[in-house]
Short mmCIF file of C-alpha atoms and ligand atoms in Angstrom, two decimals:
data_model
loop_
_atom_site.label_atom_id
_atom_site.label_comp_id
_atom_site.label_asym_id
_atom_site.label_seq_id
_atom_site.Cartn_x
_atom_site.Cartn_y
_atom_site.Cartn_z
CA MET A 170 86.85 118.11 99.34
CA SER A 171 88.86 115.05 98.52
CA SER A 172 92.61 115.27 98.92
CA HIS A 173 93.01 114.36 95.27
CA GLY A 174 90.34 115.55 92.83
CA ASP A 175 86.67 116.31 93.26
CA PRO A 176 84.69 115.12 96.28
CA GLN A 177 83.10 111.73 95.80
CA PRO A 178 79.82 111.47 97.76
CA MET A 179 78.68 107.95 98.63
CA GLU A 180 75.88 106.25 100.46
CA ALA A 181 75.54 103.01 102.40
CA ALA A 182 72.29 101.13 102.96
CA ARG A 183 71.17 98.12 104.93
CA GLY A 184 71.11 94.99 102.76
CA GLY A 185 72.22 91.40 102.96
CA PRO A 186 74.83 89.98 105.32
CA LEU A 187 78.58 90.46 104.93
CA ARG A 188 80.25 87.14 104.20
CA GLY A 189 83.66 85.97 103.08
CA THR A 190 87.32 86.71 103.61
CA ALA A 191 88.66 90.27 103.81
CA GLU A 192 92.34 90.59 102.97
CA VAL A 193 93.21 94.02 104.28
CA PRO A 194 96.40 95.81 103.18
CA GLY A 195 99.67 96.32 105.02
CA ASP A 196 100.04 98.31 108.20
CA LYS A 197 100.35 102.03 107.62
CA SER A 198 102.63 102.71 110.59
CA VAL A 199 104.99 99.86 109.70
CA SER A 200 104.97 100.86 106.02
CA HIS A 201 106.08 104.45 106.70
CA ARG A 202 108.83 103.23 109.03
CA SER A 203 110.07 100.59 106.56
CA LEU A 204 110.65 103.27 103.93
CA ILE A 205 112.25 105.77 106.31
CA LEU A 206 114.56 103.29 108.05
CA GLY A 207 115.36 101.71 104.69
CA ALA A 208 116.42 105.17 103.49
CA LEU A 209 118.62 105.67 106.59
CA SER A 210 120.38 102.32 106.28
CA VAL A 211 123.19 101.04 104.15
CA GLY A 212 122.34 98.48 101.46
CA GLU A 213 119.06 97.36 99.93
CA THR A 214 115.98 96.96 102.12
CA LYS A 215 113.36 94.69 100.61
CA ILE A 216 109.76 95.19 101.65
CA THR A 217 106.72 93.02 100.97
CA GLY A 218 103.15 93.84 101.88
CA LEU A 219 103.81 97.61 101.83
CA LEU A 220 100.60 99.61 102.07
CA GLU A 221 100.18 101.43 98.76
CA GLY A 222 97.90 104.10 100.22
CA GLN A 223 98.51 107.73 99.36
CA ASP A 224 100.06 108.50 102.77
CA VAL A 225 102.77 105.90 102.27
CA LEU A 226 103.29 106.80 98.60
CA ASP A 227 103.94 110.37 99.74
CA THR A 228 106.58 109.10 102.18
CA ALA A 229 108.19 107.02 99.40
CA LYS A 230 108.38 110.14 97.25
CA ALA A 231 109.88 112.10 100.13
CA MET A 232 112.57 109.47 100.68
CA ARG A 233 113.54 109.81 97.01
CA ALA A 234 113.78 113.58 97.49
CA PHE A 235 116.24 113.03 100.36
CA GLY A 236 118.42 110.87 98.12
CA ALA A 237 117.30 107.26 98.65
CA GLU A 238 116.57 105.02 95.69
CA VAL A 239 113.03 103.72 96.18
CA THR A 240 111.68 101.19 93.65
CA ARG A 241 108.34 99.45 93.27
CA HIS A 242 108.70 95.92 91.91
CA GLY A 243 105.07 94.78 92.05
CA ALA A 244 102.02 94.93 94.30
CA GLY A 245 103.35 95.76 97.78
CA ALA A 246 106.90 94.71 96.79
CA TRP A 247 109.35 97.58 97.14
CA SER A 248 113.05 98.10 97.68
CA VAL A 249 114.95 100.99 99.21
CA HIS A 250 118.65 101.69 98.65
CA GLY A 251 119.50 103.80 101.66
CA VAL A 252 121.97 106.64 102.12
CA GLY A 253 122.94 105.73 105.70
CA VAL A 254 122.47 107.63 108.97
CA GLY A 255 123.36 111.29 108.38
CA GLY A 256 123.38 110.77 104.62
CA PHE A 257 120.20 112.60 103.64
CA ALA A 258 120.69 115.08 100.77
CA GLU A 259 118.92 118.44 100.73
CA PRO A 260 115.67 118.08 98.78
CA GLY A 261 115.40 120.18 95.63
CA ASN A 262 111.77 121.04 96.25
CA VAL A 263 109.02 121.24 98.85
CA ILE A 264 108.14 117.91 100.51
CA ASP A 265 104.39 117.36 100.23
CA CYS A 266 103.23 114.82 102.82
CA GLY A 267 99.60 115.03 101.67
CA ASN A 268 97.28 113.97 104.50
CA SER A 269 99.87 112.19 106.62
CA GLY A 270 100.80 113.35 110.12
CA THR A 271 102.92 110.24 110.56
CA GLY A 272 104.80 110.89 107.33
CA VAL A 273 105.64 114.52 108.03
CA ARG A 274 106.46 114.13 111.72
CA LEU A 275 108.70 111.11 111.26
CA ILE A 276 110.49 112.62 108.29
CA MET A 277 111.08 115.90 110.16
CA GLY A 278 112.73 113.84 112.89
CA ALA A 279 114.77 111.84 110.42
CA MET A 280 116.27 114.99 108.80
CA ALA A 281 116.55 117.24 111.87
CA THR A 282 120.07 116.23 112.82
CA THR A 283 121.55 116.54 109.32
CA PRO A 284 122.72 120.02 108.20
CA ILE A 285 120.19 120.48 105.40
CA ALA A 286 117.01 122.52 104.95
CA ALA A 287 113.67 121.04 104.00
CA THR A 288 110.27 122.65 103.59
CA PHE A 289 107.19 120.57 104.35
CA THR A 290 103.57 121.02 103.36
CA GLY A 291 100.39 118.96 103.16
CA ASP A 292 96.69 119.12 102.39
CA ALA A 293 94.22 121.37 104.24
CA SER A 294 93.85 118.79 107.02
CA LEU A 295 97.58 118.31 107.62
CA ASN A 296 98.32 122.03 107.36
CA GLY A 297 95.89 122.60 110.24
CA ARG A 298 97.51 120.09 112.59
CA PRO A 299 99.97 120.91 115.40
CA MET A 300 103.66 120.43 114.64
CA ALA A 301 105.16 122.09 117.74
CA ARG A 302 104.86 118.76 119.53
CA VAL A 303 107.63 117.60 117.18
CA THR A 304 109.58 120.79 116.53
CA ASP A 305 109.92 121.53 120.29
CA PRO A 306 112.00 118.39 120.97
CA LEU A 307 113.81 118.72 117.64
CA ALA A 308 114.97 122.20 118.75
CA LEU A 309 116.72 120.54 121.71
CA PHE A 310 118.92 118.69 119.19
CA GLY A 311 119.77 122.06 117.62
CA ALA A 312 117.29 122.02 114.71
CA ARG A 313 115.32 125.17 113.81
CA ALA A 314 111.73 125.32 112.58
CA TYR A 315 110.09 128.20 110.70
CA GLY A 316 106.39 127.61 110.18
CA ARG A 317 103.06 129.36 110.22
CA ALA A 318 101.35 130.68 113.33
CA GLY A 319 100.56 127.98 115.89
CA GLY A 320 103.35 125.77 114.62
CA ARG A 321 101.48 124.83 111.45
CA LEU A 322 102.72 123.73 108.03
CA PRO A 323 104.03 124.79 105.59
CA MET A 324 107.21 124.78 107.61
CA THR A 325 110.94 124.80 106.96
CA ILE A 326 113.26 122.78 109.16
CA LEU A 327 116.97 123.60 109.31
CA GLY A 328 118.72 120.49 110.51
CA ALA A 329 121.35 120.79 113.25
CA ALA A 330 124.96 120.90 112.02
CA GLU A 331 126.31 119.74 115.39
CA PRO A 332 123.47 117.85 117.01
CA VAL A 333 123.54 117.01 120.69
CA PRO A 334 121.69 114.04 122.18
CA VAL A 335 118.45 114.70 124.00
CA ARG A 336 116.52 113.42 127.00
CA TYR A 337 112.83 114.09 126.42
CA ALA A 338 109.63 113.18 128.24
CA THR A 339 106.78 113.31 125.73
CA PRO A 340 104.04 115.67 126.99
CA VAL A 341 101.33 113.92 124.92
CA PRO A 342 100.90 110.18 124.33
CA SER A 343 102.17 110.09 120.74
CA ALA A 344 104.13 107.48 118.84
CA GLN A 345 104.82 110.10 116.19
CA VAL A 346 106.55 112.40 118.68
CA LYS A 347 108.47 109.51 120.22
CA SER A 348 109.51 108.30 116.79
CA ALA A 349 110.56 111.75 115.58
CA VAL A 350 112.87 112.09 118.60
CA LEU A 351 114.33 108.61 118.14
CA LEU A 352 114.92 109.17 114.42
CA ALA A 353 116.63 112.48 115.16
CA GLY A 354 118.69 110.73 117.85
CA LEU A 355 120.11 108.42 115.21
CA ASN A 356 122.48 111.12 113.96
CA ALA A 357 123.32 112.65 117.36
CA PRO A 358 126.38 111.39 119.22
CA GLY A 359 125.73 109.65 122.55
CA LYS A 360 122.48 108.47 124.02
CA THR A 361 119.10 109.94 123.21
CA VAL A 362 116.40 109.09 125.76
CA VAL A 363 112.64 109.30 125.29
CA ILE A 364 110.33 108.82 128.26
CA GLU A 365 106.66 108.13 127.72
CA ALA A 366 104.15 107.95 130.55
CA GLU A 367 101.87 105.66 128.56
CA ALA A 368 102.94 103.02 126.08
CA THR A 369 102.25 104.08 122.50
CA ARG A 370 102.83 101.91 119.43
CA ASP A 371 106.39 100.61 119.47
CA HIS A 372 107.03 99.82 115.80
CA THR A 373 109.91 102.31 115.62
CA GLU A 374 111.72 100.70 118.55
CA ARG A 375 111.21 97.19 117.20
CA MET A 376 112.32 98.15 113.73
CA LEU A 377 115.36 100.15 114.87
CA LYS A 378 116.50 97.07 116.75
CA GLY A 379 115.94 94.98 113.63
CA PHE A 380 118.11 97.38 111.59
CA GLY A 381 120.92 96.94 114.13
CA ALA A 382 120.60 100.00 116.38
CA GLU A 383 121.28 99.73 120.09
CA ILE A 384 117.95 100.58 121.69
CA VAL A 385 116.72 99.54 125.11
CA THR A 386 113.31 100.05 126.73
CA GLU A 387 112.97 99.98 130.50
CA VAL A 388 109.65 100.09 132.31
CA THR A 389 110.08 102.37 135.34
CA PRO A 390 107.72 104.25 137.70
CA GLU A 391 108.06 107.36 135.42
CA GLY A 392 106.95 105.30 132.43
CA ARG A 393 108.74 103.67 129.55
CA VAL A 394 112.31 104.90 129.23
CA ILE A 395 113.71 104.28 125.75
CA THR A 396 117.44 104.76 125.24
CA LEU A 397 118.97 104.88 121.79
CA THR A 398 122.71 104.97 121.15
CA GLY A 399 123.37 107.45 118.35
CA GLN A 400 125.28 107.12 115.11
CA PRO A 401 124.82 103.42 114.52
CA GLU A 402 125.32 101.88 111.11
CA LEU A 403 121.88 100.69 110.16
CA VAL A 404 121.99 97.58 108.02
CA ALA A 405 119.38 97.02 105.29
CA GLN A 406 116.66 94.49 106.16
CA THR A 407 114.00 92.30 104.60
CA ILE A 408 110.61 93.37 105.96
CA ALA A 409 107.25 91.63 105.67
CA VAL A 410 104.67 94.24 106.67
CA PRO A 411 101.82 92.74 108.73
CA ARG A 412 98.24 93.56 107.73
CA ASP A 413 96.86 96.67 109.41
CA PRO A 414 94.69 96.17 112.53
CA SER A 415 93.35 99.71 112.08
CA SER A 416 92.08 98.78 108.61
CA ALA A 417 90.85 95.35 109.78
CA ALA A 418 88.69 97.24 112.29
CA PHE A 419 86.29 98.31 109.51
CA PRO A 420 85.24 94.92 108.05
CA VAL A 421 85.30 93.44 111.57
CA CYS A 422 83.01 96.10 113.04
CA ALA A 423 80.80 96.15 109.94
CA ALA A 424 80.26 92.39 110.35
CA LEU A 425 79.39 92.78 114.05
CA ILE A 426 76.56 95.23 113.27
CA THR A 427 75.22 93.73 110.02
CA GLU A 428 72.61 90.98 110.40
CA GLY A 429 73.68 87.50 109.36
CA SER A 430 77.36 88.42 108.80
CA ASP A 431 80.35 86.10 109.17
CA VAL A 432 83.69 87.56 108.02
CA LEU A 433 87.24 86.25 108.30
CA VAL A 434 90.05 88.84 108.30
CA PRO A 435 93.31 86.87 108.10
CA GLY A 436 96.87 87.74 109.12
CA ILE A 437 96.25 90.85 111.22
CA GLY A 438 99.10 92.39 113.20
CA LEU A 439 98.16 92.24 116.89
CA ASN A 440 101.02 94.09 118.51
CA PRO A 441 99.63 94.81 122.02
CA THR A 442 100.26 98.53 121.50
CA ARG A 443 97.66 98.37 118.69
CA ALA A 444 95.09 95.78 119.74
CA GLY A 445 92.90 97.69 122.24
CA LEU A 446 89.84 97.76 119.97
CA PHE A 447 89.58 93.99 119.86
CA THR A 448 89.78 93.75 123.67
CA THR A 449 87.01 96.35 123.91
CA LEU A 450 84.77 94.61 121.38
CA ILE A 451 85.09 91.30 123.24
CA GLU A 452 84.18 93.10 126.49
CA MET A 453 81.08 94.42 124.73
CA GLY A 454 80.03 90.87 123.94
CA ALA A 455 81.06 90.81 120.28
CA ASP A 456 81.26 87.41 118.60
CA LEU A 457 84.90 87.98 117.67
CA THR A 458 87.50 85.26 117.80
CA LEU A 459 91.24 85.25 117.27
CA GLU A 460 92.26 82.15 115.34
CA ASN A 461 95.62 80.75 114.33
CA GLU A 462 97.65 83.06 116.59
CA ARG A 463 101.28 83.16 115.46
CA GLU A 464 104.33 85.40 115.05
CA GLU A 465 105.37 86.88 111.69
CA GLY A 466 108.32 89.22 111.16
CA GLY A 467 108.68 89.83 114.90
CA GLU A 468 105.05 90.90 115.36
CA PRO A 469 102.16 88.82 116.79
CA VAL A 470 99.58 88.01 114.12
CA ALA A 471 96.18 86.24 114.11
CA ASP A 472 93.16 85.63 111.89
CA LEU A 473 90.10 87.52 113.13
CA ARG A 474 86.62 86.10 112.72
CA ALA A 475 83.67 88.39 113.31
CA ARG A 476 80.01 87.41 113.27
CA PHE A 477 76.85 89.49 113.64
CA SER A 478 76.49 90.26 117.34
CA PRO A 479 72.99 91.47 118.21
CA ASP A 480 73.53 91.46 121.99
CA MET A 481 76.47 93.82 122.47
CA ARG A 482 76.45 96.04 125.56
CA GLY A 483 77.97 99.47 126.13
CA VAL A 484 81.18 99.59 128.15
CA GLU A 485 83.52 102.08 129.76
CA VAL A 486 86.72 102.17 127.76
CA PRO A 487 89.52 102.87 130.25
CA PRO A 488 91.74 105.88 129.48
CA GLU A 489 94.89 103.75 129.80
CA ARG A 490 93.73 101.75 126.78
CA ALA A 491 93.37 104.83 124.58
CA ALA A 492 96.82 104.77 122.98
CA SER A 493 96.40 101.15 121.88
CA MET A 494 93.22 101.96 119.94
CA ILE A 495 93.54 105.68 119.25
CA ASP A 496 92.62 105.36 115.56
CA GLU A 497 89.72 103.01 116.28
CA TYR A 498 87.42 105.27 118.32
CA PRO A 499 85.40 106.44 115.29
CA ILE A 500 84.44 102.89 114.28
CA LEU A 501 84.01 101.88 117.93
CA SER A 502 81.42 104.65 118.27
CA VAL A 503 79.51 103.08 115.35
CA VAL A 504 79.49 99.72 117.14
CA ALA A 505 78.53 101.48 120.39
CA ALA A 506 75.51 103.02 118.62
CA ASN A 507 74.40 99.45 117.79
CA ALA A 508 74.92 98.17 121.36
CA THR A 509 72.58 98.40 124.33
CA GLY A 510 73.49 101.03 126.93
CA ARG A 511 76.12 103.74 127.11
CA THR A 512 79.69 103.49 125.88
CA GLU A 513 81.98 105.94 127.67
CA MET A 514 85.30 106.85 126.09
CA ARG A 515 87.62 108.89 128.31
CA GLY A 516 91.19 110.17 128.13
CA VAL A 517 90.90 110.73 124.38
CA LYS A 518 91.90 114.38 123.93
CA GLU A 519 94.25 113.34 121.11
CA LEU A 520 91.22 112.51 118.96
CA ARG A 521 90.70 116.25 118.57
CA VAL A 522 93.96 116.70 116.62
CA LYS A 523 93.85 113.79 114.20
CA GLU A 524 93.11 114.14 110.46
CA SER A 525 89.99 115.88 111.80
CA ASP A 526 88.56 116.55 115.24
CA ARG A 527 87.26 113.01 115.40
CA ILE A 528 85.03 113.48 118.45
CA ALA A 529 83.28 116.44 116.80
CA ALA A 530 83.04 114.76 113.38
CA MET A 531 81.59 111.51 114.72
CA ALA A 532 79.31 113.20 117.27
CA THR A 533 77.82 115.49 114.61
CA GLY A 534 77.20 112.68 112.13
CA LEU A 535 75.87 110.25 114.74
CA ARG A 536 73.46 112.86 116.11
CA ALA A 537 72.21 113.55 112.58
CA CYS A 538 71.54 109.80 112.33
CA GLY A 539 69.47 109.82 115.53
CA VAL A 540 72.07 108.81 118.14
CA THR A 541 72.52 110.71 121.41
CA VAL A 542 76.17 111.66 121.94
CA GLU A 543 77.62 113.74 124.80
CA GLU A 544 81.11 115.16 124.57
CA GLY A 545 83.73 117.05 126.55
CA GLU A 546 87.27 118.12 125.73
CA ASP A 547 88.75 114.65 126.36
CA TRP A 548 85.74 112.36 126.55
CA TRP A 549 82.56 111.33 124.78
CA ILE A 550 79.63 109.06 125.48
CA VAL A 551 77.48 107.27 122.90
CA GLU A 552 73.99 106.12 123.92
CA GLY A 553 73.48 102.78 122.21
CA ARG A 554 70.20 102.15 120.39
CA GLY A 555 70.61 98.37 120.18
CA ALA A 556 71.31 96.24 117.11
CA GLY A 557 69.84 97.84 114.01
CA GLY A 558 68.28 100.61 116.13
CA VAL A 559 69.97 103.66 114.58
CA PRO A 560 67.50 105.54 112.33
CA GLY A 561 70.12 106.91 109.86
CA GLY A 562 68.80 109.01 106.98
CA ALA A 563 71.53 111.68 107.13
CA SER A 564 74.79 112.59 105.45
CA ALA A 565 78.04 113.02 107.37
CA THR A 566 80.87 115.45 106.64
CA THR A 567 84.20 113.64 106.52
CA HIS A 568 86.60 116.64 106.83
CA LEU A 569 89.33 114.98 104.70
CA ASP A 570 89.43 112.14 107.23
CA HIS A 571 89.57 108.58 105.90
CA ARG A 572 88.45 106.99 109.16
CA ILE A 573 85.38 109.23 109.44
CA ALA A 574 84.42 108.32 105.87
CA MET A 575 84.78 104.57 106.43
CA SER A 576 83.02 104.70 109.81
CA PHE A 577 79.86 106.31 108.44
CA LEU A 578 79.74 103.96 105.45
CA CYS A 579 79.90 101.02 107.87
CA LEU A 580 77.18 102.60 110.04
CA GLY A 581 74.88 102.80 107.01
CA LEU A 582 74.91 98.98 106.70
CA SER A 583 72.92 98.80 109.97
CA THR A 584 70.58 101.80 109.88
CA GLY A 585 66.88 102.09 109.10
CA LYS A 586 67.52 104.63 106.33
CA PRO A 587 70.75 105.01 104.28
CA VAL A 588 73.72 107.04 105.57
CA GLY A 589 75.67 109.29 103.22
CA ILE A 590 79.14 110.80 103.28
CA ASP A 591 80.21 113.91 101.42
CA ASP A 592 83.51 112.48 100.20
CA ALA A 593 84.96 108.97 99.94
CA GLY A 594 88.19 110.28 98.38
CA PRO A 595 90.27 110.35 101.60
CA ILE A 596 89.77 106.58 102.08
CA ALA A 597 92.61 106.09 99.58
CA THR A 598 95.11 107.52 102.08
CA SER A 599 95.09 104.37 104.22
CA PHE A 600 92.81 101.71 102.69
CA PRO A 601 92.69 102.12 98.91
CA ILE A 602 90.85 98.81 98.34
CA PHE A 603 88.22 99.43 101.04
CA LEU A 604 85.28 99.99 98.69
CA ASP A 605 86.04 96.93 96.52
CA LEU A 606 86.76 94.71 99.52
CA MET A 607 83.52 95.70 101.24
CA ALA A 608 81.54 95.25 98.00
CA GLU A 609 82.93 91.71 97.69
CA LEU A 610 81.73 90.95 101.21
CA GLY A 611 78.28 92.16 100.15
CA ALA A 612 78.18 95.74 101.43
CA GLY A 613 75.59 98.00 99.83
CA PHE A 614 77.68 101.08 99.11
CA ARG A 615 76.88 103.27 96.14
CA VAL A 616 78.30 106.37 94.55
CA VAL A 617 75.93 109.33 94.73
CA ALA A 618 75.73 111.70 91.76
CA ARG A 619 77.07 115.13 92.66
C1 S3P B 1738 100.88 106.74 114.33
C2 S3P B 1738 100.65 107.25 115.58
C3 S3P B 1738 99.33 107.76 116.01
C4 S3P B 1738 98.20 107.36 115.07
C5 S3P B 1738 98.60 107.50 113.63
C6 S3P B 1738 99.81 106.64 113.32
C7 S3P B 1738 102.22 106.26 114.00
O1 S3P B 1738 99.40 109.17 116.05
O2 S3P B 1738 97.05 108.11 115.34
O3 S3P B 1738 97.53 107.11 112.78
O4 S3P B 1738 102.39 105.55 112.98
O5 S3P B 1738 103.16 106.56 114.75
P1 S3P B 1738 99.97 109.96 117.32
O6 S3P B 1738 101.40 109.72 117.43
O7 S3P B 1738 99.67 111.41 117.03
O8 S3P B 1738 99.19 109.43 118.48
#
């Protein structure tokens, strides 16, 4: 099932090379945060390059429901008139975050220290995902959560009337949990501290600093200790959203496995907390270069150039790299299937609670396409079949997961027989122009009649 409308089956087949320039949209993580921090600041935040995927549109709608004025001026150009820290109004209706774990978890944090009630829901994927990882620390501030069994949505949060600051060590490596705690800490007096054993994406910290909050990160033997001073006045900003490395991963990896390809993906955000895939691909022997490295809007950016790479080798991806490429394992497994030797991915338990169980979804589809995959609770191993060596000839189930859908379409560009997916609809959550962009590069994707 697609998140919006009927399922849209598609198929990808081996064809000509991919060539040209792929301008991928704005970063999803930065886009959500721009809207939420814009809504919590005073004045008008101007955003360019905002990702107009469904996940972010759902967050924009939610910010309106909490009282911010959110306006679209043109493609990717948005403004937010914020209500200030502690200024959220009680929404008049249920907040539907669609498919977005980031949206719901960050917004829960942002409202949890304001004395209002809000009820959250999502699609079948989101309503199956764990929320206790966020509501547990929010309870320490004084917020209350009433959800379904297992801490699932739909769920009502009662924000704390007299919030207290919190010191919290995140039990799972999650930027969403860290961000929810920091956003809740904004309206608590005193210092809120989050400790993370492993570095996860730090867009919230960078952006909070940009909006004028006092926030300090120290690297200590216990991990990264992030201290936020509560009740700042956040001042509206002008934000240029960098292009999304997690979206860039698809045309880059498709080019690496498709004979004769040469693709340029310009202006990609390469924050080190996000760039682990590119390190891994280079270790595998990919012909991938970073050109024109520069800084834009406080984030490192480069142009990526990927060429067909027939001699890639399997590697062991170290667990400590997992957080910096957590969304890229599905497409990495597609590249691994086209490499020689085994690719071992360990320390990736979190993949089991994404938009789908991504280890299970990829392993099932890859096996159906003739690839040997072993898996355990927090690891999986893909046996490479060499460039162009995957038989294909199967259809994968995407489980409402955009990255599973895009990964199998990319795989189909390299396989002996076409690869199908049951539903391309979810792709619109993060990369609404994916199908057009890939078609322009020369990808042989086609809609399959239902
Ligand atoms: C995100 C954090 C990650 C990632 C998600 C976006 C964010 O989730 O998978 O796509 O913007 O903070 P976790 O925090 O669950 O690791």
